[in-house]
């Protein structure tokens, strides 16, 4: 096997997986800051500004959802190449199941089946981002109506 191919696949995967988690951490941090700013504006009875901030935070939250979807695509490209390399190293599915053969991580997951969608990172990350967006949207609608 070509070591350079493996190195490229692994670095690609690691870069985009780390980028995805960093973006999610930044989303959490930014959401907390925006939520605090929103509460301060509501407390000071600056309702129009609070609503504008909430709607801006909604747009930003959905932008994070879209960025996460793109990062997820890039992570899957790295996974696909790593799976192909594992097949070359360990053989086909039937060969992997035969005694005396090793098994790669991605091959093993494909053999044992995927976990339910609610245990996958995309569902958890995107779920938190969508809930954040909907919360900011609700907060923006609530302020002028109180």
Tab-separated table of C-alpha atoms in Angstrom:
chain	number	residue	atom	x	y	z
A	1	UNK	CA	0.000	0.000	0.000
A	2	UNK	CA	1.151	3.492	-0.753
A	3	UNK	CA	1.964	5.249	2.522
A	4	UNK	CA	1.361	8.631	0.901
A	5	UNK	CA	-2.234	7.694	0.087
A	6	UNK	CA	-2.852	6.691	3.682
A	7	UNK	CA	-1.177	9.851	4.984
A	8	UNK	CA	-3.303	12.026	2.681
A	9	UNK	CA	-6.521	10.249	3.666
A	10	UNK	CA	-5.757	10.407	7.364
A	11	UNK	CA	-4.714	14.065	7.323
A	12	UNK	CA	-7.781	14.985	5.254
A	13	UNK	CA	-10.058	13.161	7.658
A	14	UNK	CA	-8.380	14.581	10.783
A	15	UNK	CA	-8.334	18.138	9.434
A	16	UNK	CA	-12.014	18.220	8.579
A	17	UNK	CA	-13.119	16.292	11.673
A	18	UNK	CA	-11.208	18.750	13.882
A	19	UNK	CA	-12.535	21.670	11.867
A	20	UNK	CA	-16.065	20.384	12.372
A	21	UNK	CA	-15.675	20.087	16.147
A	22	UNK	CA	-13.954	23.481	16.387
A	23	UNK	CA	-16.830	25.086	14.484
A	24	UNK	CA	-19.330	23.450	16.841
A	25	UNK	CA	-17.434	24.692	19.898
A	26	UNK	CA	-17.338	28.169	18.378
A	27	UNK	CA	-21.099	27.941	17.750
A	28	UNK	CA	-21.694	27.107	21.424
A	29	UNK	CA	-19.492	29.977	22.572
A	30	UNK	CA	-21.039	32.479	20.165
A	31	UNK	CA	-24.569	31.354	21.051
A	32	UNK	CA	-23.861	31.926	24.728
A	33	UNK	CA	-22.526	35.413	24.053
A	34	UNK	CA	-25.509	36.287	21.839
A	35	UNK	CA	-27.974	34.887	24.388
A	36	UNK	CA	-26.385	37.002	27.140
A	37	UNK	CA	-26.530	40.099	24.936
A	38	UNK	CA	-30.178	39.350	24.174
A	39	UNK	CA	-31.063	39.048	27.861
A	40	UNK	CA	-29.296	42.338	28.638
A	41	UNK	CA	-31.188	44.124	25.844
A	42	UNK	CA	-34.516	42.715	27.058
A	43	UNK	CA	-33.701	43.695	30.634
A	44	UNK	CA	-32.954	47.261	29.476
A	45	UNK	CA	-36.254	47.266	27.541
A	46	UNK	CA	-34.514	47.699	24.188
A	47	UNK	CA	-36.998	45.407	22.480
A	48	UNK	CA	-36.313	46.332	18.850
A	49	UNK	CA	-32.586	45.789	19.294
A	50	UNK	CA	-33.199	42.529	21.149
A	51	UNK	CA	-35.452	41.275	18.349
A	52	UNK	CA	-32.893	42.283	15.703
A	53	UNK	CA	-30.140	40.517	17.624
A	54	UNK	CA	-32.282	37.381	17.979
A	55	UNK	CA	-33.049	37.313	14.249
A	56	UNK	CA	-29.368	37.833	13.440
A	57	UNK	CA	-28.496	34.965	15.799
A	58	UNK	CA	-31.071	32.798	13.987
A	59	UNK	CA	-29.365	33.459	10.655
A	60	UNK	CA	-25.944	32.785	12.167
A	61	UNK	CA	-27.187	29.513	13.669
A	62	UNK	CA	-28.503	28.311	10.324
A	63	UNK	CA	-25.196	29.324	8.728
A	64	UNK	CA	-23.459	27.010	11.204
A	65	UNK	CA	-25.854	24.212	10.182
A	66	UNK	CA	-24.905	24.690	6.530
A	67	UNK	CA	-21.186	24.855	7.330
A	68	UNK	CA	-21.469	21.665	9.380
A	69	UNK	CA	-23.159	19.880	6.492
A	70	UNK	CA	-20.271	20.840	4.219
A	71	UNK	CA	-17.688	19.756	6.793
A	72	UNK	CA	-19.542	16.456	7.165
A	73	UNK	CA	-19.258	15.897	3.399
A	74	UNK	CA	-15.520	16.542	3.568
A	75	UNK	CA	-15.112	14.158	6.514
A	76	UNK	CA	-16.950	11.460	4.541
A	77	UNK	CA	-14.528	11.877	1.632
A	78	UNK	CA	-11.676	11.022	3.982
A	79	UNK	CA	-13.640	8.099	5.452
A	80	UNK	CA	-14.326	6.725	1.973
A	81	UNK	CA	-10.626	6.731	1.086
A	82	UNK	CA	-9.684	5.212	4.447
A	83	UNK	CA	-12.282	2.463	3.918
A	84	UNK	CA	-10.844	1.738	0.490
A	85	UNK	CA	-7.350	1.496	1.996
A	86	UNK	CA	-8.649	-0.852	4.709
A	87	UNK	CA	-10.173	-3.083	2.042
A	88	UNK	CA	-6.813	-3.230	0.282
A	89	UNK	CA	-5.038	-4.032	3.552
A	90	UNK	CA	-7.492	-6.497	5.047
A	91	UNK	CA	-9.359	-7.797	2.012
A	92	UNK	CA	-13.006	-7.974	1.121
A	93	UNK	CA	-15.844	-8.424	3.561
A	94	UNK	CA	-15.726	-12.229	3.187
A	95	UNK	CA	-11.960	-12.322	3.708
A	96	UNK	CA	-12.223	-10.137	6.794
A	97	UNK	CA	-14.759	-12.530	8.311
A	98	UNK	CA	-12.496	-15.524	7.738
A	99	UNK	CA	-10.324	-16.718	10.643
A	100	UNK	CA	-6.867	-15.275	10.949
A	101	UNK	CA	-7.620	-11.985	9.166
A	102	UNK	CA	-7.471	-8.588	10.816
A	103	UNK	CA	-10.159	-5.989	10.467
A	104	UNK	CA	-10.055	-2.255	9.975
A	105	UNK	CA	-12.197	0.080	12.030
A	106	UNK	CA	-14.360	1.253	9.153
A	107	UNK	CA	-14.677	-2.282	7.768
A	108	UNK	CA	-15.806	-3.506	11.148
A	109	UNK	CA	-18.440	-0.781	11.414
A	110	UNK	CA	-19.741	-1.555	7.932
A	111	UNK	CA	-19.879	-5.264	8.823
A	112	UNK	CA	-21.617	-4.769	12.172
A	113	UNK	CA	-23.980	-2.139	10.850
A	114	UNK	CA	-24.398	1.543	11.455
A	115	UNK	CA	-25.603	2.772	14.843
A	116	UNK	CA	-29.034	4.400	14.992
A	117	UNK	CA	-29.137	7.924	13.529
A	118	UNK	CA	-29.655	9.507	16.947
A	119	UNK	CA	-26.215	8.252	18.041
A	120	UNK	CA	-24.439	9.854	15.101
A	121	UNK	CA	-22.490	13.089	15.427
A	122	UNK	CA	-24.356	14.809	12.601
A	123	UNK	CA	-27.692	14.361	14.383
A	124	UNK	CA	-26.409	15.660	17.716
A	125	UNK	CA	-24.435	18.597	16.309
A	126	UNK	CA	-27.060	19.664	13.809
A	127	UNK	CA	-29.799	19.126	16.383
A	128	UNK	CA	-28.175	21.517	18.851
A	129	UNK	CA	-27.622	24.094	16.102
A	130	UNK	CA	-31.220	23.878	14.850
A	131	UNK	CA	-32.613	24.074	18.392
A	132	UNK	CA	-30.432	27.142	18.946
A	133	UNK	CA	-31.711	28.741	15.743
A	134	UNK	CA	-35.333	28.022	16.625
A	135	UNK	CA	-34.806	29.340	20.154
A	136	UNK	CA	-33.379	32.608	18.844
A	137	UNK	CA	-36.229	32.844	16.325
A	138	UNK	CA	-38.773	32.345	19.106
A	139	UNK	CA	-37.001	34.919	21.257
A	140	UNK	CA	-37.097	37.417	18.385
A	141	UNK	CA	-40.822	36.892	17.900
A	142	UNK	CA	-41.564	36.998	21.637
A	143	UNK	CA	-39.917	40.343	22.451
A	144	UNK	CA	-42.161	42.662	20.396
A	145	UNK	CA	-45.289	40.738	21.456
A	146	UNK	CA	-44.817	41.132	25.213
